[in-house]
CSV table of C-alpha atoms in Angstrom, one decimal:
chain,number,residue,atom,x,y,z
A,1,UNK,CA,72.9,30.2,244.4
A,2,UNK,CA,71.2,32.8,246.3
A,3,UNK,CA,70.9,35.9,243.3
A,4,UNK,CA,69.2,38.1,245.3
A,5,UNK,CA,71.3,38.4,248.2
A,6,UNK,CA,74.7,38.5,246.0
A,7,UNK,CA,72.7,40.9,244.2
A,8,UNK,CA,72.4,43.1,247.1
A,9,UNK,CA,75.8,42.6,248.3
A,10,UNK,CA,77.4,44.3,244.8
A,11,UNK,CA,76.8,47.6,246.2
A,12,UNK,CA,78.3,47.0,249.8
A,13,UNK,CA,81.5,48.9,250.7
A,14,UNK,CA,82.1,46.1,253.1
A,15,UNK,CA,85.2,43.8,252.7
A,16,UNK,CA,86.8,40.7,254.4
A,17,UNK,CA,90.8,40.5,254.1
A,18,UNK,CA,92.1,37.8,252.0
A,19,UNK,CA,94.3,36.6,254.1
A,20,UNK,CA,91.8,35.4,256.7
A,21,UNK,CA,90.2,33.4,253.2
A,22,UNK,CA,93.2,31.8,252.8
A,23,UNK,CA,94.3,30.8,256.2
A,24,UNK,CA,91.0,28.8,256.4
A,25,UNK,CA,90.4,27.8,252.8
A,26,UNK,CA,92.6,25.0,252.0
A,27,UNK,CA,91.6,22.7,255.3
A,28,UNK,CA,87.9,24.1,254.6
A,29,UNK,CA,88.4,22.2,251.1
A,30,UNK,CA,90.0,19.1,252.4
A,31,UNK,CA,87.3,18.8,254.8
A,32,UNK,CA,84.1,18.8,252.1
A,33,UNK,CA,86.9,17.1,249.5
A,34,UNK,CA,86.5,20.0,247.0
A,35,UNK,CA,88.9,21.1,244.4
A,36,UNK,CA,90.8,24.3,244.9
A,37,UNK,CA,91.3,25.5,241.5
A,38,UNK,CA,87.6,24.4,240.5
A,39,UNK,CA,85.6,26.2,243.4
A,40,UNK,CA,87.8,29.7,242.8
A,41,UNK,CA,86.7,29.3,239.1
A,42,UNK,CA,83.4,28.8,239.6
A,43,UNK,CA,83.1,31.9,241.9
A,44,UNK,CA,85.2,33.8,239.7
A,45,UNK,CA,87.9,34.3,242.0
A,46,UNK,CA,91.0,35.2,240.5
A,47,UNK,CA,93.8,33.1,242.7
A,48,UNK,CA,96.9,36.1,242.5
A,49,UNK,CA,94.3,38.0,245.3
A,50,UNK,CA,95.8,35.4,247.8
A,51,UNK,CA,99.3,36.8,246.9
A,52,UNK,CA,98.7,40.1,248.5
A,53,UNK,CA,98.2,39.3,252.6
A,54,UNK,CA,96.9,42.8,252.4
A,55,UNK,CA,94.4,42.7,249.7
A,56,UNK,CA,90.8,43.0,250.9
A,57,UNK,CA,88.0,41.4,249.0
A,58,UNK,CA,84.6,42.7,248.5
A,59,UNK,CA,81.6,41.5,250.0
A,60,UNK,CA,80.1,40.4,247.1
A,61,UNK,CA,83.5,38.1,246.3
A,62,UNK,CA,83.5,36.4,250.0
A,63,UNK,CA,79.8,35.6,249.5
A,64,UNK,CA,80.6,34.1,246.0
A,65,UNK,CA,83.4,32.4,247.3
A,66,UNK,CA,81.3,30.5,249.9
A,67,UNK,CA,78.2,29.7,248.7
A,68,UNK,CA,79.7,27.9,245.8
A,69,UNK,CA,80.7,25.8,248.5
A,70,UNK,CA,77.9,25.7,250.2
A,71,UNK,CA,76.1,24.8,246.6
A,72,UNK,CA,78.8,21.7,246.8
A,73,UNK,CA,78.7,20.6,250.1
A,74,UNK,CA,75.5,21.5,251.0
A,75,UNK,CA,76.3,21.8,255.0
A,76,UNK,CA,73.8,24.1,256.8
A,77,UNK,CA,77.3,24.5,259.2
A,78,UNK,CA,79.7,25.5,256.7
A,79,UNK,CA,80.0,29.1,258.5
A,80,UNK,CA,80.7,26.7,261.6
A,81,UNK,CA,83.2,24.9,260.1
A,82,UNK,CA,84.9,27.9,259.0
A,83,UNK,CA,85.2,29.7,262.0
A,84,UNK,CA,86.7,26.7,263.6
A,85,UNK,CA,89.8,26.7,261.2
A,86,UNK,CA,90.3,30.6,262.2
A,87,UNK,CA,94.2,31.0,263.9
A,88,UNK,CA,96.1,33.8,265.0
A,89,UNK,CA,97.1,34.7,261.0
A,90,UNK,CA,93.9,34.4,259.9
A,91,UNK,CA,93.6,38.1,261.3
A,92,UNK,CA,97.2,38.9,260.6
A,93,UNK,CA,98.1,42.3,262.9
A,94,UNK,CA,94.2,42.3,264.9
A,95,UNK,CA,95.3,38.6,265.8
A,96,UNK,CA,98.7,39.0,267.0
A,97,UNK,CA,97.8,42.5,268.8
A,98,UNK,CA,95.2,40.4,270.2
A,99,UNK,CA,97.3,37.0,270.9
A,100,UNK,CA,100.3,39.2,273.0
A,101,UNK,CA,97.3,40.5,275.2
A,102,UNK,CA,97.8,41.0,279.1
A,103,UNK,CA,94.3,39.2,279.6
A,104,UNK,CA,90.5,38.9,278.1
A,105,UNK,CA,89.8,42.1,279.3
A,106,UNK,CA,92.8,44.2,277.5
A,107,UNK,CA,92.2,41.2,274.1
A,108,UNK,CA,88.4,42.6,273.9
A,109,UNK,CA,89.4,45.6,274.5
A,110,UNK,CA,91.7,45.5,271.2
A,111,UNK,CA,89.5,43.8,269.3
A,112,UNK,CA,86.6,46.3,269.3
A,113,UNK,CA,89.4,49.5,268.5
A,114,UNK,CA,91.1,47.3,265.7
A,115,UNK,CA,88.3,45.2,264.4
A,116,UNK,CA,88.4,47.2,261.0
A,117,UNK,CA,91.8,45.8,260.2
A,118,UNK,CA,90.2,42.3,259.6
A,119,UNK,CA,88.0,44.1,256.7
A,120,UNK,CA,85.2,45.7,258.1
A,121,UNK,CA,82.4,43.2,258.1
A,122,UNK,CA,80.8,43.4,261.0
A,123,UNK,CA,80.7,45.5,264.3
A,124,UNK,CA,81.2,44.1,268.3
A,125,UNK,CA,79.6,45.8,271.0
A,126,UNK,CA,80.4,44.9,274.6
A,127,UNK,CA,77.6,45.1,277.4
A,128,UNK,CA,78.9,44.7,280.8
A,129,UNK,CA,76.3,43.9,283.6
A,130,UNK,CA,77.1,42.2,287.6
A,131,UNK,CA,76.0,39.1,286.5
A,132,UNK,CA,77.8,39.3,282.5
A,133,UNK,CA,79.2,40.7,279.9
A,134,UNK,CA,78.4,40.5,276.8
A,135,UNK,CA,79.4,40.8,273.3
A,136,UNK,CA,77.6,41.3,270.4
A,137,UNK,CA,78.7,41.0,266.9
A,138,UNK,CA,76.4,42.7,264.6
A,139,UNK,CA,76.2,41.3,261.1
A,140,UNK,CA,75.8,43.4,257.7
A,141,UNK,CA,74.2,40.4,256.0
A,142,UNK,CA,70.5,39.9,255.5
A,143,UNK,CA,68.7,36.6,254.9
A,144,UNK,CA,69.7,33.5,254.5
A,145,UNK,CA,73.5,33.3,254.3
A,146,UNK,CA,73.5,35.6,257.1
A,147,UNK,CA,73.6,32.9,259.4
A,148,UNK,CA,76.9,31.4,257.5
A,149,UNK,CA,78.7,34.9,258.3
A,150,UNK,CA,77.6,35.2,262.0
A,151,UNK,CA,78.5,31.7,262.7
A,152,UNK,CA,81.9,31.8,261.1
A,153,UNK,CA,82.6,35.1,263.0
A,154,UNK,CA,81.7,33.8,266.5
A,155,UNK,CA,83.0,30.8,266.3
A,156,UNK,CA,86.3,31.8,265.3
A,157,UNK,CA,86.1,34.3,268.6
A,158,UNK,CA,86.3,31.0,270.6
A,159,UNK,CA,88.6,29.0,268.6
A,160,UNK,CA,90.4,31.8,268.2
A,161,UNK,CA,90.5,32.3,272.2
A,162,UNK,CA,90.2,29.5,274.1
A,163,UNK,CA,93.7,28.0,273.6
A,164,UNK,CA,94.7,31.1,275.0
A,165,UNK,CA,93.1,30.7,278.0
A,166,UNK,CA,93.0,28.7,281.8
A,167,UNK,CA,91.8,25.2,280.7
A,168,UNK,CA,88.6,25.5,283.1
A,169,UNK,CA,87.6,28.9,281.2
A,170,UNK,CA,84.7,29.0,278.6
A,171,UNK,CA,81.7,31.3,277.5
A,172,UNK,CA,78.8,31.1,280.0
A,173,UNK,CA,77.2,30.4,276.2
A,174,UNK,CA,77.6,31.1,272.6
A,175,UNK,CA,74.7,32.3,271.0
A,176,UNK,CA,73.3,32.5,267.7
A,177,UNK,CA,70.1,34.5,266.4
A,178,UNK,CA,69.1,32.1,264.0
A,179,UNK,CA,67.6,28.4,264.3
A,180,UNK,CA,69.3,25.6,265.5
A,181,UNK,CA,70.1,23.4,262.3
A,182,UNK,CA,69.6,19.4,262.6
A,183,UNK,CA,73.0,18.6,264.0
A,184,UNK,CA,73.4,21.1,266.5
A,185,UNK,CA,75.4,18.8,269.2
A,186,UNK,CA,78.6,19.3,267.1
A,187,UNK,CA,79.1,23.1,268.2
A,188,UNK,CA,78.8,22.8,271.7
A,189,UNK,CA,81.1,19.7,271.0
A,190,UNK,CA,83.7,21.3,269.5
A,191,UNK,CA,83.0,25.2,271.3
A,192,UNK,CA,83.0,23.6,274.7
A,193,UNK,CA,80.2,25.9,276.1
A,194,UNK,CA,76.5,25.7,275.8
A,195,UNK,CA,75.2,27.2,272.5
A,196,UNK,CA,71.8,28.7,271.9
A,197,UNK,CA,69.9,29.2,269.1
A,198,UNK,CA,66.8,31.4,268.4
A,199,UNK,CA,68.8,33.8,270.8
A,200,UNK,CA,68.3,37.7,270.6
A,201,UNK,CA,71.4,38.4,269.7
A,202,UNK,CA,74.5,36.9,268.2
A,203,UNK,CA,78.1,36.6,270.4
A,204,UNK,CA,78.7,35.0,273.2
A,205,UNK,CA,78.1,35.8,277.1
A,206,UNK,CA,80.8,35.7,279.4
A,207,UNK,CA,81.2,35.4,283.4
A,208,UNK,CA,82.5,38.9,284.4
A,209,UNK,CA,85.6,37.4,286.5
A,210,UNK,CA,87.1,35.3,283.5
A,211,UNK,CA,88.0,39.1,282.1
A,212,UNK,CA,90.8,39.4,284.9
A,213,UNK,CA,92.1,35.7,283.3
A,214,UNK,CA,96.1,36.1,281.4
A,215,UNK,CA,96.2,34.9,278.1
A,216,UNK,CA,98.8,32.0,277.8
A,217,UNK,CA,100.6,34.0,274.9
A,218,UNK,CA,100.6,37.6,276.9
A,219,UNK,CA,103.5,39.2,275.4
A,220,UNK,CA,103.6,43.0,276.9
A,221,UNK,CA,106.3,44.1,274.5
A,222,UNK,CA,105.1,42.3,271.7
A,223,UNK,CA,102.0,43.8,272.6
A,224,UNK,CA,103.0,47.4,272.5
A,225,UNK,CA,104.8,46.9,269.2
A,226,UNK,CA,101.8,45.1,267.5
A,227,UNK,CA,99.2,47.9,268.9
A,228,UNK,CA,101.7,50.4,267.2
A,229,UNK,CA,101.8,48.9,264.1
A,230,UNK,CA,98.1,48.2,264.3
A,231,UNK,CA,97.4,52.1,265.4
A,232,UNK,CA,99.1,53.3,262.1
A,233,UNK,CA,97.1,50.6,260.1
A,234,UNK,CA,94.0,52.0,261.8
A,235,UNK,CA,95.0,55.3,260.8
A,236,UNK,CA,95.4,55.1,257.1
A,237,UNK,CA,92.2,52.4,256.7
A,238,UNK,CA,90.2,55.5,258.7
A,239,UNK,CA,91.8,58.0,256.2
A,240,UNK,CA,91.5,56.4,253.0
A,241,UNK,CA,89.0,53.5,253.9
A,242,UNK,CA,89.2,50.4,251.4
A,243,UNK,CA,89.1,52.6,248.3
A,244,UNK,CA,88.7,49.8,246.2
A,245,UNK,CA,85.4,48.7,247.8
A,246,UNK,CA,84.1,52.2,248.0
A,247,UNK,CA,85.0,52.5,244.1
A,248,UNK,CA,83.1,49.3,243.0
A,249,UNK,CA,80.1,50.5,245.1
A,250,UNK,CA,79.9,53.5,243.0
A,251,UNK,CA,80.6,51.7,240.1
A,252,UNK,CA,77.9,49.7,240.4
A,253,UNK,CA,75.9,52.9,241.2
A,254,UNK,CA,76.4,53.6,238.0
A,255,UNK,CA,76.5,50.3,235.6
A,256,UNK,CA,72.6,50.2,234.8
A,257,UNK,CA,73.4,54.4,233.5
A,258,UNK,CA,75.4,53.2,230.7
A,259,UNK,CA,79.3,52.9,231.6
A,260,UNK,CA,80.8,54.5,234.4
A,261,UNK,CA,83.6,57.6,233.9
A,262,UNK,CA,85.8,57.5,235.9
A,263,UNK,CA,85.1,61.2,236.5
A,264,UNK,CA,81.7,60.8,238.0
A,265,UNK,CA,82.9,58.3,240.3
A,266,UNK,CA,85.2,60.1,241.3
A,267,UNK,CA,82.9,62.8,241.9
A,268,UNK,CA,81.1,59.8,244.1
A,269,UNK,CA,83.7,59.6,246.5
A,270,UNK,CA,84.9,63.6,246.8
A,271,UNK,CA,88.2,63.0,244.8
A,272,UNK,CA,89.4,64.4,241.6
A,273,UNK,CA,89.7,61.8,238.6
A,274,UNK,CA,93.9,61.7,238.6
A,275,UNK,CA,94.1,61.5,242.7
A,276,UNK,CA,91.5,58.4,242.3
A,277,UNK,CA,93.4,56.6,239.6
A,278,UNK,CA,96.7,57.2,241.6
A,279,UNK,CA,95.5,55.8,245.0
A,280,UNK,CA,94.0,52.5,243.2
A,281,UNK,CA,96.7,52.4,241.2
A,282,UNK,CA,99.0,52.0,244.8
A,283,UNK,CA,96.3,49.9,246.5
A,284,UNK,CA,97.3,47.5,243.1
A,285,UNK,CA,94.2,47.7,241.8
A,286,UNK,CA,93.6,50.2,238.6
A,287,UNK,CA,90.7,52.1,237.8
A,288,UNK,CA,89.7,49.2,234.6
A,289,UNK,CA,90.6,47.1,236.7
A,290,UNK,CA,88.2,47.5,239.5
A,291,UNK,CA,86.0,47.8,237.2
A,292,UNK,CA,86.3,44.8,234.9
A,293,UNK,CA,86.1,43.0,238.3
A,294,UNK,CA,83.1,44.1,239.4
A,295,UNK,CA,81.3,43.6,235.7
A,296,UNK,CA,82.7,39.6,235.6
A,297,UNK,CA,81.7,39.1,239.4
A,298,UNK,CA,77.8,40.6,238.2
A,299,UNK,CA,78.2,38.7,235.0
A,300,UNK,CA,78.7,35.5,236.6
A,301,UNK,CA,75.2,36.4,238.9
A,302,UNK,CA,72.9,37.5,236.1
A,303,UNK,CA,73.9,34.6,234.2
A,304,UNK,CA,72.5,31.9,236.8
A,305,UNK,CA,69.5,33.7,236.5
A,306,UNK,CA,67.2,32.1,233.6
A,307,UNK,CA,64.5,35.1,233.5
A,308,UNK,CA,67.4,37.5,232.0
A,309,UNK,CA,68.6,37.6,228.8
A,310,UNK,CA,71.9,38.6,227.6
A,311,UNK,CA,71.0,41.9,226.5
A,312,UNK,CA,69.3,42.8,229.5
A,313,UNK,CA,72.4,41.7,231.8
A,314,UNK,CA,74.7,43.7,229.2
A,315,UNK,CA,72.7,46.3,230.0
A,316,UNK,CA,72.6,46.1,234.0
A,317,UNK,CA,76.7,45.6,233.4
A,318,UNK,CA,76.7,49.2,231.4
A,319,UNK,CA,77.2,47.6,228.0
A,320,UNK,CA,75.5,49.4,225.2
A,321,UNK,CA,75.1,46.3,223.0
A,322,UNK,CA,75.1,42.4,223.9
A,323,UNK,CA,78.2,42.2,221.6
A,324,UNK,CA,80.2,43.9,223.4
A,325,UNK,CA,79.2,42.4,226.6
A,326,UNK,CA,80.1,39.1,224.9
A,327,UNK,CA,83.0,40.5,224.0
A,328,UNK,CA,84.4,41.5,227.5
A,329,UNK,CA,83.2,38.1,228.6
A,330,UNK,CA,85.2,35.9,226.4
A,331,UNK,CA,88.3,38.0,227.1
A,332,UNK,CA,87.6,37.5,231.0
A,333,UNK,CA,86.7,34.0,230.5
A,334,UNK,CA,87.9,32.3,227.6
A,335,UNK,CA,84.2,31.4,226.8
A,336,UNK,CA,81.2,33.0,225.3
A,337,UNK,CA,78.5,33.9,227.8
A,338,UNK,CA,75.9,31.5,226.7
A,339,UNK,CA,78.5,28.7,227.0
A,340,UNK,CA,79.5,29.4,230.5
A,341,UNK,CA,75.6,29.8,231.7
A,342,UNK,CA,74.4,26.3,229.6
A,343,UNK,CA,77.7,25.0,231.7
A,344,UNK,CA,76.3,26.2,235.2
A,345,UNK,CA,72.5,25.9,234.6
A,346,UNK,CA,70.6,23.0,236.3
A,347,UNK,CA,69.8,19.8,234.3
């Protein structure tokens, strides 16, 4: 497990909807023959987040999520794999708004203006030239598993497009920042385009004259009906953001002061304590609750990590005494903390 990077990624609004998790997730599984059940305990994923299409989950979760896996499988590709079990509901609203599309240029178009609606990970910018244009996808994710999150996002671009496209039309190439890992011949297999690695940037380059191409699925009424529905969406994400991520960044803010009021995070985010607890309370997620998450998701880090003791992680978790840390712990996890890190320590 990498600790530092999850460590970083605690205090990141960012967020990644859980339905696109579980549209790929179970085939994801099948394909590395891993255990649903087991691989959500072990990153501490509680399995009623799949129940809500709407729910988003942190940063911090989605990294969890996959590099247990990655600590199974032990695929350099896994963010390959991934991206090539995106489909239209992975993305819910962005992928049908997307899917009814007049052509490439109008389904680019939409999917830089609606991006946010898939969780606000990362950020597309389009550069248009005589000879190309090209998008960019800019990813919030440093070191290593960085290259797992820009490889599932681009690669679910193209398997996410080219179905929908003239049989003859592919990306003048696909290209990836980082190195090329040892069995690179399986994504321009599977991509159908040349793929670079050790690029400068991270997307894929098109020709200019495949923008004018239709989409197999364009649906003009559907379309104008799903960019509706996606322009309110837009709206209230824009107005209220993903309060819940917001909320656990402050939180965590705040752990290593002692614990968090919910008056002083409120104070974070420019709200007043009651019109805080009422919005989480409607985004299904209560104040304790958000926090409670955030301290077992931190737990679970600081306990892979041999160098800290438990009263030093009680502390970073805003505990004012190991006992009560242990306490929490055994309600969140029917176990006492030492017994769940001897469990996941090396042997």
């Amino acid at each position: 497990m990498a600790v530092i990077d999850l460590h970083q990624a605690a205090g990141d609004e960012r967020s990644l909807s859980a339905a696109f998790v579980d549209s790929v997730l179970p085939d994801l599984l099948v394909h590395y023959g891993l255990e649903r059940g087991t691989v959500l305990e072990q990153a501490g994923i509680d399995p009623a987040v799949f129940q809500d299409p709407g729910r988003l989950l942190p940063l911090l979760d989605v990294m969890r999520l996959f590099l247990v896996i990655l600590d199974a499988c032990g695929d350099p590709g896994l963010g390959f794999e991934v991206g090539r079990r995106v489909r239209p509901r992975s993305y819910q609203v962005l992928g049908y708004v997307i899917l009814a599309s007049r052509d490439l240029d109008e389904a680019i178009a939409r999917l830089m203006r609606f991006e946010k609606l898939s969780g606000n990970l990362g950020r597309t910018e389009r550069h248009d030239s005589d000879t190309e244009v090209r998008l960019e996808w800019h990813c919030p994710v440093e070191g290593e598993p960085a290259r797992f999150v820009r490889e599932a996002a681009i690669t679910g671009w193209v398997t996410f497009m080219r179905p929908l496209m003239p049989a003859d039309a592919a990306p003048l190439e696909v290209c990836f920042r980082h190195p090329a890992p040892p069995d690179a011949a399986r994504y321009q297999a599977a991509l159908g385009a040349p793929v670079r690695f050790a690029a400068d940037f991270d997307g894929v380059r098109l020709a200019p004259e495949l923008l004018a191409a239709p989409l197999r699925s364009a649906d003009p009424g559907l379309g104008r009906m799903m960019e509706r529905e996606a322009r309110v969406l837009l709206a209230d994400f824009d107005a209220h953001g993903n309060l819940v991520s917001r909320a656990r960044a402050a939180l965590y803010r705040r752990l290593s002061a002692g614990e968090p009021s919910i008056e002083g995070v409120a104070a974070d985010l420019g709200l007043a304590p009651r019109t805080l607890q009422d919005r989480l309370r409607r985004q299904g997620q209560p104040y304790q609750e958000v926090l409670d998450g955030l301290r077992r998701s931190l737990a679970d880090i600081y306990l892979r990590d041999p160098a800290l003791s438990l009263t030093e992680i009680a502390l970073l978790l805003g505990f004012s005494e190991s006992s009560a840390f242990s306490r929490a712990f055994r309600r969140w996890r029917g176990t006492s903390p030492v017994a769940w890190r001897r469990r996941r320590s090396p042997t």
